[in-house]
Amino acid sequence: MSLCKKKRQDDFQKVKLKVGKTKPKADNATNINFRTKGINLTEQLKKDANAPTTHRKLNIKDLLSQLHHYSGTVKQGALVGLRELLTLHPSELDQHLSSLLSEAAAVFTDKDPNVRMSATRLLRFIAQSVPAERTSPFFPLLSAHLSCAMTHIETGIQEDALKVLDVLLDHYPALLAARPALLLNNFLELISHRSTGGGARKGQEGKGRSWALSVNPNRNVTGQQWRLTVLLRLGRFLQAVVEERRAEEGVACVSGDMFSVLNGQGGANAPLELNWEELTYRKGGFQVFEHSGAMPTPHSTFKLRPETEPGAGVSEGLGTGEAVRGFASTLVPLLLDVWVEASASDRSKTDSAHLLTPDAMSLMYQVLSILQLLRKLAPQREYQDTLDVWFRSEYLGDFKQHFMKNFPYGNLDTPKQRRKTDPKRSKQSTTIPGQTVEPLALNVLLCQVMVSMVTLSQREGQAQEPDAEWLMPLRGFVQETLSSGAKLSQRHLHTLLETVWRMVITQRSRAVTEDLLQAVYVQYQQMNLNLQTRTLLLSFYSRLYLQEHNHTHIARSRVLSRWLAALPLQLSQLGHRNPALSDRLLLSIQAAASRGNKALLNSLHTHACRLYDPQEGSVVLLPAESQQRLVQLLYFLPVMSQGLLANLSRCCTAGRVSAGLAASLIRIIHLRSSLSGWSVGSQDMTLRDVDYISFLFSTLTGFSSDELATLQEAGDESVLPPSPLSPLSLYPTPLEQFTHHWDVVEEVCHCLETLGSRSQCFDVLQNGICKNLTGLAVVPDSMAAGLLRAVARLLDLSFLPSEPLLRFLSRCCLSLLSLLLTLQQDTAVWGACVAVLSSIPRLLRLVLQSLRVKDLCEEELPQLAQILSLLLQHTALRNHMLANATLLQHIIQDLTRYCRGESKEQWMTDLLYCYSVTMATHRGNLGLRDIY
Amino acid sequence: MSAPMEIVLSADSAGQLWNCAVLELHSGTNLLAYRGGNTSSRSLTVLNGEYILGAQLGKNFINVWEIQRKDQLQQKIVCPGIVTCLTASPNGLYLVAGIADAIYLWEVSSGNLLAILSRHYQDLTCLRFSDDSSHFISGGKDNLALVWSLASVVQLDPSHTPEPRHVLSRHSLPITDIHCGLMGPQARVATASLDQTVKLWELSSGEMLLSVLFDVGIMSVTLDPCEYYLFCGGSDGGIFQVSLCSQSLSRDKTFQSDNEGNQVFKGHRNLVTCLSVSMDGTLLLSGSHDETIRLWDIQSKQSVRSINHKGPVTNALIIPAPANMFLPDSRPGIPLPRFSRHLNPSEQGEGVETGGVCLRLAPHTQSVFGDGENTKVRVSELEEEVRTLKKVNKDLYDFSTQLLTKPS
């Protein structure tokens, strides 16, 4: 007990604390001499073998779950990690697209700006690698989050929402434009607020002024800049909507593309283009009538009722004209207010009103381009016109007051330039890209917007008077810009041309049209334009020309006819340098020619010989499609001169146009002649029959007289020498040329056959051959074969061919036969020989008579025997051979005599066999005839 | 012999024996021949089953016969120029002629010239009506084919020049022939051209469905009534048959070598200028510049019969036999009036009728075809609409009676 007591006292010993001494440490005091460091487990230790991971060894599920973390940094890290994961393993994207998009979209409205930025980046990355059709199922969710962010109460989130919108506009414009209604309201909310009371400035229709511009002082940018950014997005969005609609309706309906499609026919369902030859050898059939033809295609102009239900109102979107008008009636006053405020603040900085700061200028540019887009939003062409009328009635006064008063605008930076019509200088002034807008672009756009206000409705003279006052400066500007001779960029030119187009169509005054077209012509005449610009100008004129039928002031325009008349010359000068441009030119020429335009046809006539020159004319230099157009143009030529026909004949035979095209050329000329039975109409008798027949004849021979003359003197290198078996020396043409010529000959024969009286036709042919060809010693083999073919096809049985012709033909025939023996091919030529021999018995006799065995040398005997046995074998010739039996017998006797006892040779036995068979059947036939 | 169902009407440009002949389709026997003059190509037409009209070749008048009087002209319609093509609407109310580059439209009942349409730039070659007479198509040597809606053409507003509903401008050489299929405004139109193509268009939208490129220029085109085949007469005398529907190749077609349905009828030696298919789609009639018309069996592609003419054939068509044709005692239902040569007869001072109301009935019947379900839906929709209209009418009636019978 005492011990215990003692111990207890030890335990509770009093510690005396004294002033000035350090306090002794308590026994249980913690030593705090260590330092701590946090360990962040940003990556997992164990590697997940199943799923791919980031370098932090987090798989996609971890990262997605981290997005729900309360901490901003974790969320941002997860977003960065996701991006890394997806770059390394793109396959993950396909599997988890739905959860990825929904989670990423959920953080659009995050409070932390860094998270939002990362989310935008992630979205951009996903958008780059996923096509639109695969995003489309998730798009409602995305757009819901987007509009949530756009209408968020925090200005930062609103601003970042625009960046998200940028991404979507870049990659999925069509999806975004598919349901425009909600987003449009969001845009309005961004720059304005709906006023509750009817405190309107003017009592326009009640709801017209229910929106008013709003200013939020909390933003870190000025109100004007904010509006500019919003308007920029709105402009891009509307552009997307317009393009979407264009894709739906086909290009033709939308005036934006007015010059790019010349024929104005670009339906959505492409027509089937078939070729007869393909069709014949094709295995599967094709289907023209879908759903058995009972339903019209969506492009039908017959409509029982509008497809969208009326009464759904503005919220339905921009599908109907009324909806567009409703939206416009809200937006346009806001736009005007925006501009009025901006110009007022701008006015304070400068004294002259037509000079603008770059900011104000780009703001105005945006305002105008949105106005322009609003016009294009109208779903159909007729709505567009009513919309224009409506715009005019509502806002013309405002526009005139706010926009036109100080037109044209200039840049404040270089105040000495009053008018920025010189694009070189204005280009220098554009230092900051993107945000700044050239004054030229602004002025041009303003022209376009204002000109669209001029409606077609007022055709009477007095109604134009009020317009003239504000149209005057516009027209002056356009004319000056175009005719200044400076080069304009593609886009500006396009806009200017549209403006000119509109003015020309609406103004209906000849003087104005002439001035404007002259200005455009100055542009057209510039050297060194690039292809696109040239094409643009070309299609402007050609479209204008196609419009002439209901605008007499266009039809009578002298500039237009001068342009047309210059086209053939341009085409011939262009040669083969630019086939695309030539094709455009040809299209215009063809259109004008088919309309029988006098100026063009005369010019075409003067330049025809150059165009159809067989050496360097366009018809041989251009690609096949243009060649075809040129050939078709022949139909419309007013007069076919001899020189032109000579050129054309050379074109056909020279082989630089395909055989098919040559055939269609011959056919078109055939149609032009009065002998064909097809009346060309007013231009009858412009192709004389003499010229036509000589064209056919020279095409038939295939070689010009000069070429034949040089062949006669060519010497022995190129031609086969004459021999007793081939009395003419043949010039072997290349196989390609031979087949080409053969095809042409077939076509010529067909034309000659249909000319009318056969015997007269043959008489003409015979005269031609006798006069021009019988004297030749060297004959091209293609020509010889062609002549034989033509004679065989054209010969009338009642007609007796003349002796010189037959002698010439027999020489041709024999030469060809012996040539065929050496070649061992070409059944067509063999067929032609047989046909001509069987149709003219006299010819066969001549051939046989010319076979003089005693003149032949040893090597030629087998050839002769082969020819004879071939002729004997042919059934069509058998009877004619029998008619010449005595002659044949002589030849064979001679042969056996001359071959000096070597009668056991194969060719001799073959011949004798054939001969005996032929004779035997003949006797058999005779015998049979005797019996009956 | 009972009266024939279908007959062949043919004319040639020589016209030595007769102007146009009527043949029995199956036997080829000559039934009738109308005398006087000769007829230019694509200008022979039957009006309302009671008159035959044919434009005189190279002259500026149209010969008119009553269908039962073959020996005597009923009248000659004198025109301002040479008639290049002529057709009458199937319902017999309108007559359309191509004179130079203008289309003249007459109303048959009054003989008034209703419209002169000059939208073509060169001479016309062919005019065709759709089977419900609601539209007609004109083809010309300016490569254009225009689709006109009859209702918009005959409207009275003089300030408004009628515009074609569609301009078919994809041919690059003159149009030679047009065929318009059945089914009114939903028909298919086939156009043939010298540019060696035949194109098939949709009448309602004016869009091209098909273009077939041949080796020769095509002078005539027709479709069979089912529109299974397209027949194209070439300038070399061949007739090309294009099958428009894919057939299942697996069934019972194994032993034939070329069974694609794209084949050539060979026999003519010159331009095939006219083609026509019989009502049952088994016989094809072709006329050619080689002075023959031929009948072909479509299934076997053989020439069944060839009939010689004295000159290039200008018209050959198969039509259902008009009732009056073989009854010499019959009379036409309506007498044909004098056709006027000028647009406004009142300005000429002849037959001035003042105070009269000119009423023009436009046959604006659009047949609405549908397939199965859709038809029912549409019919119910239309019934619904009729019901609402009736209700509105009744409300209006009630309101007005209330207003009228009000005691004050």
PDB file of N, CA, C and O in Angstrom, chain A residues 265 269 271-272 274 276-277 279 282-283 286-287 289 294 297 299 301-302 305 549 594-595 632 635 664 667 677 679, chain B residues 121-122 141-142 165 170 172 174 186 196 202 204 207-209 211 213-216 227 243 246 249 260 262 366 385:
ATOM      1  N   GLN A 265     -31.015  22.508-114.791  1.00  0.00           N
ATOM      2  CA  GLN A 265     -31.686  21.257-114.517  1.00  0.00           C
ATOM      3  C   GLN A 265     -30.793  20.399-113.662  1.00  0.00           C
ATOM      4  O   GLN A 265     -29.841  19.811-114.128  1.00  0.00           O
ATOM      5  N   ASN A 269     -33.076  13.252-108.342  1.00  0.00           N
ATOM      6  CA  ASN A 269     -32.887  11.897-108.848  1.00  0.00           C
ATOM      7  C   ASN A 269     -32.269  11.963-110.235  1.00  0.00           C
ATOM      8  O   ASN A 269     -32.839  12.487-111.176  1.00  0.00           O
ATOM      9  N   PRO A 271     -31.101  11.082-113.797  1.00  0.00           N
ATOM     10  CA  PRO A 271     -31.690  10.211-114.819  1.00  0.00           C
ATOM     11  C   PRO A 271     -30.712   9.121-115.225  1.00  0.00           C
ATOM     12  O   PRO A 271     -29.506   9.264-115.084  1.00  0.00           O
ATOM     13  N   LEU A 272     -31.252   8.054-115.720  1.00  0.00           N
ATOM     14  CA  LEU A 272     -30.428   6.965-116.233  1.00  0.00           C
ATOM     15  C   LEU A 272     -29.906   7.356-117.601  1.00  0.00           C
ATOM     16  O   LEU A 272     -30.654   7.815-118.444  1.00  0.00           O
ATOM     17  N   LEU A 274     -28.158   5.674-120.765  1.00  0.00           N
ATOM     18  CA  LEU A 274     -27.815   4.352-121.265  1.00  0.00           C
ATOM     19  C   LEU A 274     -27.316   4.438-122.691  1.00  0.00           C
ATOM     20  O   LEU A 274     -27.599   5.386-123.406  1.00  0.00           O
ATOM     21  N   TRP A 276     -26.997   2.174-126.287  1.00  0.00           N
ATOM     22  CA  TRP A 276     -27.678   1.044-126.906  1.00  0.00           C
ATOM     23  C   TRP A 276     -26.812  -0.212-126.870  1.00  0.00           C
ATOM     24  O   TRP A 276     -27.285  -1.301-126.588  1.00  0.00           O
ATOM     25  N   GLU A 277     -25.518  -0.044-127.146  1.00  0.00           N
ATOM     26  CA  GLU A 277     -24.669  -1.234-127.181  1.00  0.00           C
ATOM     27  C   GLU A 277     -24.575  -1.882-125.805  1.00  0.00           C
ATOM     28  O   GLU A 277     -24.675  -3.100-125.668  1.00  0.00           O
ATOM     29  N   LEU A 279     -26.710  -1.686-123.554  1.00  0.00           N
ATOM     30  CA  LEU A 279     -28.035  -2.213-123.239  1.00  0.00           C
ATOM     31  C   LEU A 279     -28.223  -3.592-123.841  1.00  0.00           C
ATOM     32  O   LEU A 279     -28.806  -4.477-123.225  1.00  0.00           O
ATOM     33  N   ARG A 282     -26.100  -6.257-121.903  1.00  0.00           N
ATOM     34  CA  ARG A 282     -26.149  -6.161-120.462  1.00  0.00           C
ATOM     35  C   ARG A 282     -26.892  -7.360-119.901  1.00  0.00           C
ATOM     36  O   ARG A 282     -27.810  -7.877-120.514  1.00  0.00           O
ATOM     37  N   LYS A 283     -26.474  -7.757-118.734  1.00  0.00           N
ATOM     38  CA  LYS A 283     -27.128  -8.930-118.155  1.00  0.00           C
ATOM     39  C   LYS A 283     -28.424  -8.547-117.428  1.00  0.00           C
ATOM     40  O   LYS A 283     -29.496  -9.021-117.743  1.00  0.00           O
ATOM     41  N   PHE A 286     -32.998  -2.822-116.119  1.00  0.00           N
ATOM     42  CA  PHE A 286     -33.013  -1.652-115.254  1.00  0.00           C
ATOM     43  C   PHE A 286     -34.457  -1.262-114.993  1.00  0.00           C
ATOM     44  O   PHE A 286     -35.369  -1.653-115.719  1.00  0.00           O
ATOM     45  N   GLN A 287     -34.639  -0.478-113.985  1.00  0.00           N
ATOM     46  CA  GLN A 287     -35.986  -0.156-113.554  1.00  0.00           C
ATOM     47  C   GLN A 287     -36.212   1.336-113.716  1.00  0.00           C
ATOM     48  O   GLN A 287     -35.451   2.117-113.184  1.00  0.00           O
ATOM     49  N   PHE A 289     -39.601   2.688-113.524  1.00  0.00           N
ATOM     50  CA  PHE A 289     -40.778   3.104-112.786  1.00  0.00           C
ATOM     51  C   PHE A 289     -40.705   2.594-111.354  1.00  0.00           C
ATOM     52  O   PHE A 289     -40.924   1.415-111.097  1.00  0.00           O
ATOM     53  N   ALA A 294     -47.207   4.616-109.808  1.00  0.00           N
ATOM     54  CA  ALA A 294     -48.484   5.150-109.355  1.00  0.00           C
ATOM     55  C   ALA A 294     -48.331   6.465-108.601  1.00  0.00           C
ATOM     56  O   ALA A 294     -49.251   7.259-108.548  1.00  0.00           O
ATOM     57  N   THR A 297     -43.176  11.666-108.403  1.00  0.00           N
ATOM     58  CA  THR A 297     -41.980  11.931-107.614  1.00  0.00           C
ATOM     59  C   THR A 297     -42.197  13.193-106.785  1.00  0.00           C
ATOM     60  O   THR A 297     -43.080  13.994-107.090  1.00  0.00           O
ATOM     61  N   HIS A 299     -40.836  15.802-106.874  1.00  0.00           N
ATOM     62  CA  HIS A 299     -40.609  17.050-107.593  1.00  0.00           C
ATOM     63  C   HIS A 299     -41.802  17.462-108.428  1.00  0.00           C
ATOM     64  O   HIS A 299     -41.759  18.464-109.111  1.00  0.00           O
ATOM     65  N   THR A 301     -45.052  19.066-109.763  1.00  0.00           N
ATOM     66  CA  THR A 301     -45.613  20.371-109.434  1.00  0.00           C
ATOM     67  C   THR A 301     -47.087  20.280-109.104  1.00  0.00           C
ATOM     68  O   THR A 301     -47.701  21.276-108.770  1.00  0.00           O
ATOM     69  N   PHE A 302     -47.652  19.104-109.225  1.00  0.00           N
ATOM     70  CA  PHE A 302     -49.048  18.949-108.838  1.00  0.00           C
ATOM     71  C   PHE A 302     -49.106  18.669-107.345  1.00  0.00           C
ATOM     72  O   PHE A 302     -48.503  17.719-106.872  1.00  0.00           O
ATOM     73  N   ARG A 305     -52.477  19.371-101.625  1.00  0.00           N
ATOM     74  CA  ARG A 305     -52.494  20.320-100.515  1.00  0.00           C
ATOM     75  C   ARG A 305     -51.077  20.463 -99.997  1.00  0.00           C
ATOM     76  O   ARG A 305     -50.245  19.613-100.245  1.00  0.00           O
ATOM     77  N   HIS A 549     -36.552  35.352-124.306  1.00  0.00           N
ATOM     78  CA  HIS A 549     -37.834  35.192-124.979  1.00  0.00           C
ATOM     79  C   HIS A 549     -38.921  36.089-124.423  1.00  0.00           C
ATOM     80  O   HIS A 549     -39.781  36.537-125.154  1.00  0.00           O
ATOM     81  N   SER A 594     -29.406  26.779-132.188  1.00  0.00           N
ATOM     82  CA  SER A 594     -30.685  26.084-132.285  1.00  0.00           C
ATOM     83  C   SER A 594     -31.830  27.077-132.293  1.00  0.00           C
ATOM     84  O   SER A 594     -32.916  26.760-132.746  1.00  0.00           O
ATOM     85  N   ARG A 595     -31.588  28.286-131.804  1.00  0.00           N
ATOM     86  CA  ARG A 595     -32.629  29.307-131.879  1.00  0.00           C
ATOM     87  C   ARG A 595     -32.543  30.115-133.152  1.00  0.00           C
ATOM     88  O   ARG A 595     -33.308  31.067-133.345  1.00  0.00           O
ATOM     89  N   GLN A 632     -22.703  18.222-134.170  1.00  0.00           N
ATOM     90  CA  GLN A 632     -24.137  18.510-134.157  1.00  0.00           C
ATOM     91  C   GLN A 632     -24.430  19.928-134.621  1.00  0.00           C
ATOM     92  O   GLN A 632     -25.485  20.209-135.179  1.00  0.00           O
ATOM     93  N   TYR A 635     -25.554  20.841-138.224  1.00  0.00           N
ATOM     94  CA  TYR A 635     -26.948  20.825-138.653  1.00  0.00           C
ATOM     95  C   TYR A 635     -27.490  22.237-138.821  1.00  0.00           C
ATOM     96  O   TYR A 635     -28.337  22.493-139.645  1.00  0.00           O
ATOM     97  N   SER A 664     -21.850   9.762-137.577  1.00  0.00           N
ATOM     98  CA  SER A 664     -22.944  10.697-137.295  1.00  0.00           C
ATOM     99  C   SER A 664     -22.744  11.999-138.062  1.00  0.00           C
ATOM    100  O   SER A 664     -23.724  12.659-138.405  1.00  0.00           O
ATOM    101  N   ARG A 667     -24.146  11.372-141.372  1.00  0.00           N
ATOM    102  CA  ARG A 667     -25.597  11.300-141.288  1.00  0.00           C
ATOM    103  C   ARG A 667     -26.210  12.692-141.188  1.00  0.00           C
ATOM    104  O   ARG A 667     -27.241  12.972-141.799  1.00  0.00           O
ATOM    105  N   GLY A 677     -35.074  13.397-147.572  1.00  0.00           N
ATOM    106  CA  GLY A 677     -36.471  13.258-147.184  1.00  0.00           C
ATOM    107  C   GLY A 677     -36.791  13.925-145.873  1.00  0.00           C
ATOM    108  O   GLY A 677     -37.917  13.877-145.412  1.00  0.00           O
ATOM    109  N   SER A 679     -36.962  17.521-144.130  1.00  0.00           N
ATOM    110  CA  SER A 679     -36.874  18.921-144.498  1.00  0.00           C
ATOM    111  C   SER A 679     -36.289  19.709-143.352  1.00  0.00           C
ATOM    112  O   SER A 679     -36.757  19.639-142.229  1.00  0.00           O
TER     113      SER A 679
ATOM    114  N   TYR B 121     -38.369  28.457-131.410  1.00  0.00           N
ATOM    115  CA  TYR B 121     -37.541  29.341-132.213  1.00  0.00           C
ATOM    116  C   TYR B 121     -37.455  28.874-133.659  1.00  0.00           C
ATOM    117  O   TYR B 121     -37.033  29.606-134.530  1.00  0.00           O
ATOM    118  N   GLN B 122     -37.777  27.620-133.888  1.00  0.00           N
ATOM    119  CA  GLN B 122     -37.744  27.122-135.257  1.00  0.00           C
ATOM    120  C   GLN B 122     -39.034  26.327-135.489  1.00  0.00           C
ATOM    121  O   GLN B 122     -39.880  26.234-134.613  1.00  0.00           O
ATOM    122  N   LYS B 141     -37.724  22.039-134.105  1.00  0.00           N
ATOM    123  CA  LYS B 141     -36.371  21.886-134.634  1.00  0.00           C
ATOM    124  C   LYS B 141     -35.361  22.718-133.856  1.00  0.00           C
ATOM    125  O   LYS B 141     -34.193  22.764-134.214  1.00  0.00           O
ATOM    126  N   ASP B 142     -35.810  23.432-132.835  1.00  0.00           N
ATOM    127  CA  ASP B 142     -34.874  24.165-131.995  1.00  0.00           C
ATOM    128  C   ASP B 142     -34.430  23.320-130.803  1.00  0.00           C
ATOM    129  O   ASP B 142     -34.013  23.852-129.792  1.00  0.00           O
ATOM    130  N   ARG B 165     -45.460  24.847-119.062  1.00  0.00           N
ATOM    131  CA  ARG B 165     -45.266  24.359-117.707  1.00  0.00           C
ATOM    132  C   ARG B 165     -43.832  23.855-117.516  1.00  0.00           C
ATOM    133  O   ARG B 165     -43.226  24.108-116.492  1.00  0.00           O
ATOM    134  N   ARG B 170     -32.996  19.084-123.110  1.00  0.00           N
ATOM    135  CA  ARG B 170     -31.744  18.326-123.035  1.00  0.00           C
ATOM    136  C   ARG B 170     -31.345  17.696-124.354  1.00  0.00           C
ATOM    137  O   ARG B 170     -30.325  17.035-124.429  1.00  0.00           O
ATOM    138  N   SER B 172     -29.912  17.797-128.168  1.00  0.00           N
ATOM    139  CA  SER B 172     -28.967  18.703-128.813  1.00  0.00           C
ATOM    140  C   SER B 172     -29.167  18.780-130.324  1.00  0.00           C
ATOM    141  O   SER B 172     -28.410  19.466-130.987  1.00  0.00           O
ATOM    142  N   PRO B 174     -32.624  18.574-133.453  1.00  0.00           N
ATOM    143  CA  PRO B 174     -34.085  18.684-133.507  1.00  0.00           C
ATOM    144  C   PRO B 174     -34.828  17.450-133.007  1.00  0.00           C
ATOM    145  O   PRO B 174     -34.394  16.319-133.202  1.00  0.00           O
ATOM    146  N   GLN B 186     -49.869  12.324-114.845  1.00  0.00           N
ATOM    147  CA  GLN B 186     -48.753  11.554-114.301  1.00  0.00           C
ATOM    148  C   GLN B 186     -48.081  10.701-115.361  1.00  0.00           C
ATOM    149  O   GLN B 186     -47.359   9.763-115.051  1.00  0.00           O
ATOM    150  N   GLN B 196     -29.477  11.156-131.787  1.00  0.00           N
ATOM    151  CA  GLN B 196     -29.312   9.730-131.552  1.00  0.00           C
ATOM    152  C   GLN B 196     -29.770   9.291-130.165  1.00  0.00           C
ATOM    153  O   GLN B 196     -29.383   8.246-129.692  1.00  0.00           O
ATOM    154  N   GLU B 202     -40.804  12.781-117.114  1.00  0.00           N
ATOM    155  CA  GLU B 202     -42.009  12.715-116.313  1.00  0.00           C
ATOM    156  C   GLU B 202     -42.802  13.977-116.593  1.00  0.00           C
ATOM    157  O   GLU B 202     -42.268  15.084-116.494  1.00  0.00           O
ATOM    158  N   SER B 204     -45.299  15.351-114.970  1.00  0.00           N
ATOM    159  CA  SER B 204     -45.691  16.186-113.832  1.00  0.00           C
ATOM    160  C   SER B 204     -44.559  17.077-113.358  1.00  0.00           C
ATOM    161  O   SER B 204     -44.787  18.213-112.978  1.00  0.00           O
ATOM    162  N   GLU B 207     -38.985  16.268-115.260  1.00  0.00           N
ATOM    163  CA  GLU B 207     -37.640  15.750-115.073  1.00  0.00           C
ATOM    164  C   GLU B 207     -37.372  14.591-116.005  1.00  0.00           C
ATOM    165  O   GLU B 207     -38.269  13.826-116.334  1.00  0.00           O
ATOM    166  N   MET B 208     -36.095  14.463-116.356  1.00  0.00           N
ATOM    167  CA  MET B 208     -35.736  13.369-117.242  1.00  0.00           C
ATOM    168  C   MET B 208     -35.527  12.107-116.422  1.00  0.00           C
ATOM    169  O   MET B 208     -34.880  12.134-115.385  1.00  0.00           O
ATOM    170  N   LEU B 209     -36.104  11.004-116.885  1.00  0.00           N
ATOM    171  CA  LEU B 209     -35.946   9.748-116.169  1.00  0.00           C
ATOM    172  C   LEU B 209     -34.884   8.881-116.811  1.00  0.00           C
ATOM    173  O   LEU B 209     -34.155   8.181-116.134  1.00  0.00           O
ATOM    174  N   SER B 211     -32.324   8.280-120.513  1.00  0.00           N
ATOM    175  CA  SER B 211     -31.847   8.687-121.828  1.00  0.00           C
ATOM    176  C   SER B 211     -31.111   7.512-122.438  1.00  0.00           C
ATOM    177  O   SER B 211     -30.243   6.939-121.806  1.00  0.00           O
ATOM    178  N   LEU B 213     -28.863   6.268-125.650  1.00  0.00           N
ATOM    179  CA  LEU B 213     -28.083   6.742-126.791  1.00  0.00           C
ATOM    180  C   LEU B 213     -27.966   5.613-127.808  1.00  0.00           C
ATOM    181  O   LEU B 213     -27.572   4.503-127.474  1.00  0.00           O
ATOM    182  N   PHE B 214     -28.334   5.891-129.049  1.00  0.00           N
ATOM    183  CA  PHE B 214     -28.278   4.875-130.100  1.00  0.00           C
ATOM    184  C   PHE B 214     -27.147   5.175-131.069  1.00  0.00           C
ATOM    185  O   PHE B 214     -26.468   6.187-130.950  1.00  0.00           O
ATOM    186  N   ASP B 215     -26.982   4.282-132.029  1.00  0.00           N
ATOM    187  CA  ASP B 215     -25.935   4.482-133.024  1.00  0.00           C
ATOM    188  C   ASP B 215     -26.407   5.338-134.188  1.00  0.00           C
ATOM    189  O   ASP B 215     -25.595   5.818-134.964  1.00  0.00           O
ATOM    190  N   VAL B 216     -27.703   5.481-134.315  1.00  0.00           N
ATOM    191  CA  VAL B 216     -28.236   6.272-135.436  1.00  0.00           C
ATOM    192  C   VAL B 216     -29.248   7.274-134.887  1.00  0.00           C
ATOM    193  O   VAL B 216     -29.704   7.147-133.757  1.00  0.00           O
ATOM    194  N   GLU B 227     -46.426   0.357-121.012  1.00  0.00           N
ATOM    195  CA  GLU B 227     -45.135   1.030-120.872  1.00  0.00           C
ATOM    196  C   GLU B 227     -44.066   0.073-120.386  1.00  0.00           C
ATOM    197  O   GLU B 227     -43.219   0.417-119.563  1.00  0.00           O
ATOM    198  N   SER B 243     -36.360  -2.483-123.227  1.00  0.00           N
ATOM    199  CA  SER B 243     -37.236  -2.948-122.162  1.00  0.00           C
ATOM    200  C   SER B 243     -37.097  -2.022-120.968  1.00  0.00           C
ATOM    201  O   SER B 243     -35.993  -1.741-120.508  1.00  0.00           O
ATOM    202  N   SER B 246     -37.148  -4.379-115.476  1.00  0.00           N
ATOM    203  CA  SER B 246     -36.238  -5.508-115.346  1.00  0.00           C
ATOM    204  C   SER B 246     -37.063  -6.752-115.117  1.00  0.00           C
ATOM    205  O   SER B 246     -37.976  -6.770-114.294  1.00  0.00           O
ATOM    206  N   LEU B 249     -34.606 -12.859-114.199  1.00  0.00           N
ATOM    207  CA  LEU B 249     -33.966 -13.691-115.200  1.00  0.00           C
ATOM    208  C   LEU B 249     -33.930 -15.156-114.789  1.00  0.00           C
ATOM    209  O   LEU B 249     -33.587 -16.012-115.575  1.00  0.00           O
ATOM    210  N   GLU B 260     -32.679 -10.251-123.301  1.00  0.00           N
ATOM    211  CA  GLU B 260     -32.771  -9.044-122.478  1.00  0.00           C
ATOM    212  C   GLU B 260     -33.941  -8.158-122.879  1.00  0.00           C
ATOM    213  O   GLU B 260     -34.245  -7.203-122.222  1.00  0.00           O
ATOM    214  N   ASN B 262     -33.890  -6.237-125.364  1.00  0.00           N
ATOM    215  CA  ASN B 262     -33.388  -5.100-126.126  1.00  0.00           C
ATOM    216  C   ASN B 262     -32.999  -5.603-127.498  1.00  0.00           C
ATOM    217  O   ASN B 262     -31.894  -6.079-127.704  1.00  0.00           O
ATOM    218  N   GLN B 366     -57.881  16.135-112.619  1.00  0.00           N
ATOM    219  CA  GLN B 366     -56.655  15.435-112.273  1.00  0.00           C
ATOM    220  C   GLN B 366     -57.018  14.120-111.604  1.00  0.00           C
ATOM    221  O   GLN B 366     -57.593  14.103-110.537  1.00  0.00           O
ATOM    222  N   GLU B 385     -62.914  16.332 -95.992  1.00  0.00           N
ATOM    223  CA  GLU B 385     -62.949  17.695 -96.484  1.00  0.00           C
ATOM    224  C   GLU B 385     -64.350  18.047 -96.980  1.00  0.00           C
ATOM    225  O   GLU B 385     -64.858  19.137 -96.722  1.00  0.00           O
TER     226      GLU B 385
END
